[in-house]
Backbone as CSV, one residue per row, in Angstrom:
resi,resn,N_x,N_y,N_z,CA_x,CA_y,CA_z,C_x,C_y,C_z
1,UNK,35.681,76.589,0.608,35.030,75.602,-0.226,35.945,75.217,-1.379
2,UNK,36.002,73.957,-1.674,36.793,73.447,-2.788,36.095,73.762,-4.107
3,UNK,36.883,74.074,-5.106,36.348,74.368,-6.431,35.693,73.121,-7.019
4,UNK,34.571,73.314,-7.662,33.864,72.199,-8.299,34.573,71.802,-9.599
5,UNK,34.538,70.532,-9.918,35.123,70.004,-11.140,34.252,70.422,-12.321
6,UNK,34.855,71.085,-13.304,34.130,71.543,-14.500,34.154,70.438,-15.551
7,UNK,32.963,69.935,-15.883,32.844,68.769,-16.754,32.006,69.101,-17.983
8,UNK,32.381,68.509,-19.108,31.597,68.587,-20.330,31.206,67.198,-20.776
9,UNK,30.099,67.119,-21.505,29.636,65.839,-22.046,29.555,65.974,-23.561
10,UNK,30.384,65.201,-24.236,30.395,65.171,-25.700,29.637,63.920,-26.122
11,UNK,28.590,64.131,-26.888,27.728,63.023,-27.277,26.555,62.925,-26.314
12,UNK,25.792,63.993,-26.225,24.685,64.064,-25.279,23.454,63.391,-25.862
13,UNK,23.573,62.088,-26.048,22.471,61.304,-26.586,21.693,60.598,-25.499
14,UNK,20.984,59.562,-25.888,20.100,58.878,-24.944,20.855,58.239,-23.787
15,UNK,22.027,57.661,-24.047,22.790,57.031,-22.963,23.269,58.086,-21.967
16,UNK,23.775,59.188,-22.456,24.226,60.258,-21.570,23.069,60.822,-20.757
17,UNK,21.919,60.993,-21.407,20.749,61.538,-20.709,20.207,60.568,-19.664
18,UNK,20.383,59.289,-19.900,19.871,58.286,-18.961,20.850,57.973,-17.841
19,UNK,22.157,58.067,-18.115,23.149,57.592,-17.150,24.128,58.695,-16.715
20,UNK,24.878,59.227,-17.653,25.954,60.159,-17.301,25.455,61.463,-16.673
21,UNK,24.561,62.138,-17.356,24.124,63.446,-16.871,23.407,63.382,-15.522
22,UNK,22.481,62.451,-15.295,21.864,62.400,-13.964,22.896,62.177,-12.850
23,UNK,23.877,61.334,-13.103,24.902,61.064,-12.091,25.774,62.291,-11.857
24,UNK,26.125,62.985,-12.909,26.999,64.156,-12.773,26.298,65.320,-12.074
25,UNK,25.066,65.623,-12.493,24.393,66.785,-11.906,23.974,66.529,-10.458
26,UNK,23.931,65.284,-10.049,23.586,64.955,-8.657,24.753,65.200,-7.700
27,UNK,25.934,65.345,-8.226,27.132,65.523,-7.383,27.335,66.994,-7.040
28,UNK,27.610,67.262,-5.795,27.866,68.634,-5.355,29.246,69.128,-5.762
29,UNK,30.157,68.204,-6.071,31.520,68.592,-6.412,31.753,68.690,-7.921
30,UNK,30.663,68.605,-8.703,30.760,68.664,-10.158,29.848,69.761,-10.691
31,UNK,30.363,70.496,-11.658,29.575,71.477,-12.397,29.609,71.060,-13.863
32,UNK,28.475,70.640,-14.404,28.411,70.303,-15.828,28.274,71.625,-16.567
33,UNK,29.290,71.943,-17.353,29.412,73.245,-17.997,28.810,73.258,-19.393
34,UNK,28.900,72.122,-20.099,28.488,72.104,-21.498,28.093,70.687,-21.911
35,UNK,27.110,70.626,-22.801,26.796,69.375,-23.491,26.981,69.622,-24.978
36,UNK,27.377,68.589,-25.688,27.634,68.697,-27.121,26.888,67.592,-27.846
37,UNK,26.207,67.990,-28.892,25.490,67.035,-29.742,25.372,67.671,-31.115
38,UNK,25.450,66.868,-32.165,25.413,67.435,-33.522,24.134,68.213,-33.811
39,UNK,23.011,67.754,-33.285,21.748,68.445,-33.482,21.605,69.514,-32.391
40,UNK,21.692,70.762,-32.778,21.671,71.865,-31.825,20.380,71.990,-31.040
41,UNK,19.239,71.710,-31.683,17.961,71.800,-30.979,17.875,70.760,-29.869
42,UNK,18.313,69.551,-30.170,18.286,68.498,-29.152,19.311,68.795,-28.068
43,UNK,20.480,69.284,-28.455,21.501,69.648,-27.465,20.946,70.683,-26.495
44,UNK,20.230,71.666,-27.010,19.653,72.709,-26.158,18.609,72.127,-25.218
45,UNK,17.818,71.185,-25.702,16.803,70.555,-24.842,17.450,69.726,-23.736
46,UNK,18.507,68.999,-24.086,19.227,68.203,-23.078,19.836,69.131,-22.028
47,UNK,20.458,70.202,-22.475,21.062,71.163,-21.540,19.998,71.737,-20.613
48,UNK,18.869,72.113,-21.165,17.789,72.673,-20.369,17.271,71.658,-19.351
49,UNK,17.105,70.433,-19.786,16.594,69.371,-18.904,17.471,69.171,-17.669
50,UNK,18.792,69.298,-17.851,19.719,69.032,-16.756,20.321,70.306,-16.144
51,UNK,19.845,71.453,-16.573,20.344,72.701,-16.002,21.765,73.023,-16.390
52,UNK,22.175,72.579,-17.564,23.530,72.844,-18.060,23.494,74.174,-18.809
53,UNK,24.399,75.087,-18.496,24.313,76.431,-19.057,24.636,76.565,-20.546
54,UNK,25.270,75.562,-21.124,25.703,75.732,-22.519,25.499,74.450,-23.311
55,UNK,25.032,74.605,-24.557,24.886,73.491,-25.490,25.560,73.891,-26.792
56,UNK,26.385,72.986,-27.320,27.114,73.270,-28.560,26.977,72.088,-29.513
57,UNK,27.303,72.328,-30.776,27.235,71.266,-31.775,28.604,70.784,-32.235
58,UNK,29.647,71.473,-31.825,31.010,71.118,-32.226,31.826,70.813,-30.970
59,UNK,32.375,69.616,-30.895,33.116,69.213,-29.698,34.301,70.136,-29.408
60,UNK,34.879,70.739,-30.438,36.012,71.647,-30.229,35.595,72.886,-29.436
61,UNK,34.372,73.315,-29.640,33.852,74.452,-28.886,33.716,74.081,-27.405
62,UNK,33.297,72.854,-27.141,33.200,72.382,-25.751,34.585,72.305,-25.120
63,UNK,35.543,71.756,-25.841,36.891,71.590,-25.298,37.591,72.919,-25.050
64,UNK,37.184,73.954,-25.735,37.790,75.281,-25.569,37.378,75.948,-24.256
65,UNK,36.493,75.335,-23.500,35.974,75.954,-22.276,36.806,75.653,-21.039
66,UNK,38.004,75.160,-21.229,38.916,74.878,-20.111,38.279,73.963,-19.069
67,UNK,37.801,72.833,-19.549,37.159,71.844,-18.683,38.202,71.052,-17.911
68,UNK,37.796,70.515,-16.772,38.665,69.633,-15.993,38.535,68.187,-16.457
69,UNK,37.368,67.831,-16.968,37.113,66.460,-17.412,36.025,66.478,-18.481
70,UNK,36.048,65.446,-19.311,35.058,65.312,-20.381,34.577,63.874,-20.428
71,UNK,33.273,63.702,-20.543,32.694,62.391,-20.816,32.533,62.321,-22.329
72,UNK,33.179,61.357,-22.951,33.051,61.171,-24.400,32.074,60.024,-24.616
73,UNK,30.845,60.378,-24.951,29.780,59.397,-25.128,29.241,59.426,-26.557
74,UNK,30.055,59.920,-27.443,29.703,59.972,-28.852,29.876,58.582,-29.468
75,UNK,29.469,58.402,-30.723,29.685,57.112,-31.379,31.178,56.751,-31.403
76,UNK,31.502,55.472,-31.217,32.900,55.041,-31.122,33.784,55.446,-32.304
77,UNK,33.222,55.556,-33.483,34.046,55.876,-34.648,34.628,57.288,-34.618
78,UNK,34.158,58.167,-33.720,34.724,59.513,-33.621,35.480,59.744,-32.309
79,UNK,35.559,58.747,-31.454,36.248,58.896,-30.175,37.693,59.347,-30.335
80,UNK,38.433,58.722,-31.200,39.868,59.040,-31.315,40.076,60.512,-31.635
81,UNK,39.338,61.031,-32.591,39.487,62.438,-32.963,39.108,63.348,-31.790
82,UNK,38.053,63.029,-31.087,37.559,63.898,-30.004,38.450,63.852,-28.768
83,UNK,39.065,62.714,-28.538,39.936,62.579,-27.377,41.273,63.230,-27.699
């Protein structure tokens, strides 16, 4: 079996919950490892909703997980720093 792509979602807001996360978790070749959102309680709820094992509030903590890919869905004014 081929290894699944380890993906994180930075900016787990309404757009990610409506579009990105449903598409990612539906794929057999993707493992969503972490979601990141500034509000930890909401991040935990989003993670729980999609079966993601980890929720964090700091994007650097997400990036430290040796991900293969990241969806950056945070507000545009912080994209450059996060990328």
